[in-house]
Coordinates of C-alpha atoms in Angstrom, one line a residue:
M1 CA -0.4 -19.5 8.0
S2 CA -0.5 -16.5 10.3
L3 CA -1.6 -13.0 9.2
D4 CA 2.0 -11.8 9.2
E5 CA 3.1 -14.7 7.1
E6 CA 0.2 -14.1 4.6
F7 CA 1.1 -10.4 4.5
N8 CA 4.8 -11.1 3.8
A9 CA 3.9 -13.6 1.2
A10 CA 1.6 -11.1 -0.5
A11 CA 4.4 -8.4 -0.4
E12 CA 6.7 -10.9 -2.2
R13 CA 4.0 -12.1 -4.6
I14 CA 3.3 -8.5 -5.8
K15 CA 6.9 -8.2 -7.0
T16 CA 6.2 -10.9 -9.6
M17 CA 3.5 -8.9 -11.4
T18 CA 4.3 -8.6 -15.1
K19 CA 2.3 -5.4 -15.8
R20 CA 2.3 -2.2 -13.8
P21 CA -0.9 -1.2 -12.0
T22 CA -2.4 2.3 -12.5
D23 CA -0.9 5.1 -10.4
E24 CA -3.9 5.1 -8.2
E25 CA -3.7 1.4 -7.6
F26 CA 0.0 1.7 -6.8
L27 CA -0.7 4.5 -4.3
E28 CA -3.4 2.4 -2.6
L29 CA -1.0 -0.6 -2.4
Y30 CA 1.7 1.6 -1.0
A31 CA -0.6 3.2 1.6
L32 CA -2.0 -0.2 2.8
F33 CA 1.6 -1.6 3.0
K34 CA 2.8 1.4 5.1
Q35 CA -0.2 1.4 7.4
A36 CA 0.1 -2.4 7.9
S37 CA 3.8 -2.3 8.6
M38 CA 4.3 1.1 10.3
G39 CA 0.9 2.2 11.6
D40 CA -0.4 5.7 11.3
N41 CA 1.6 8.2 9.3
N42 CA 3.4 10.5 11.7
T43 CA 6.0 11.9 9.3
S44 CA 6.1 15.5 8.1
K45 CA 4.3 16.3 4.9
P46 CA 6.8 16.5 1.9
G47 CA 7.4 19.8 0.2
L48 CA 5.1 21.3 -2.4
F49 CA 7.4 20.4 -5.3
D50 CA 8.0 16.8 -4.4
L51 CA 4.8 15.6 -6.1
K52 CA 5.5 11.9 -5.9
A53 CA 6.4 11.9 -2.2
K54 CA 3.5 14.2 -1.5
A55 CA 1.0 11.8 -3.2
K56 CA 2.4 8.8 -1.3
W57 CA 2.2 10.7 2.0
E58 CA -1.4 11.8 1.4
W59 CA -2.5 8.3 0.4
W60 CA -0.9 6.8 3.5
N61 CA -2.4 9.6 5.7
K62 CA -5.9 8.5 4.4
Q63 CA -5.4 5.2 6.3
K64 CA -4.9 7.0 9.6
G65 CA -6.7 5.2 12.5
K66 CA -6.9 1.8 10.7
A67 CA -5.6 -1.0 12.8
Q68 CA -2.4 -2.6 11.4
D69 CA -4.1 -6.1 11.3
Q70 CA -7.0 -4.7 9.3
A71 CA -4.6 -3.0 6.9
K72 CA -2.8 -6.3 6.4
K73 CA -6.0 -8.0 5.6
E74 CA -6.9 -5.3 3.1
Y75 CA -3.4 -5.4 1.6
I76 CA -3.6 -9.1 1.1
A77 CA -7.0 -8.9 -0.6
F78 CA -5.9 -6.0 -2.8
V79 CA -2.8 -7.9 -3.9
E80 CA -5.0 -10.8 -4.9
R81 CA -7.2 -8.5 -7.0
L82 CA -4.1 -6.9 -8.6
M83 CA -2.5 -10.2 -9.4
S84 CA -5.7 -11.5 -11.1
K85 CA -5.8 -8.3 -13.1
Y86 CA -2.1 -7.8 -14.0
A87 CA -0.2 -11.1 -13.4

């Protein structure tokens, strides 16, 4: 299975989780997914009062400079950890 196939399988697998991860785990998952699929965050920072969007933007921005393939590997490993914890 190629890295892209593993990444897509992990993205589908995470949808089957029966319990919700912590907010911090969810933000980490989101950031790795965005970095793996889109690369560096080059969007404008959300407004001060949009707290959810701002948190997601900041977590994704922390991944800046990480190669997309590296982010995919980290995402796959993180999904495995979450699935063993919350599935």
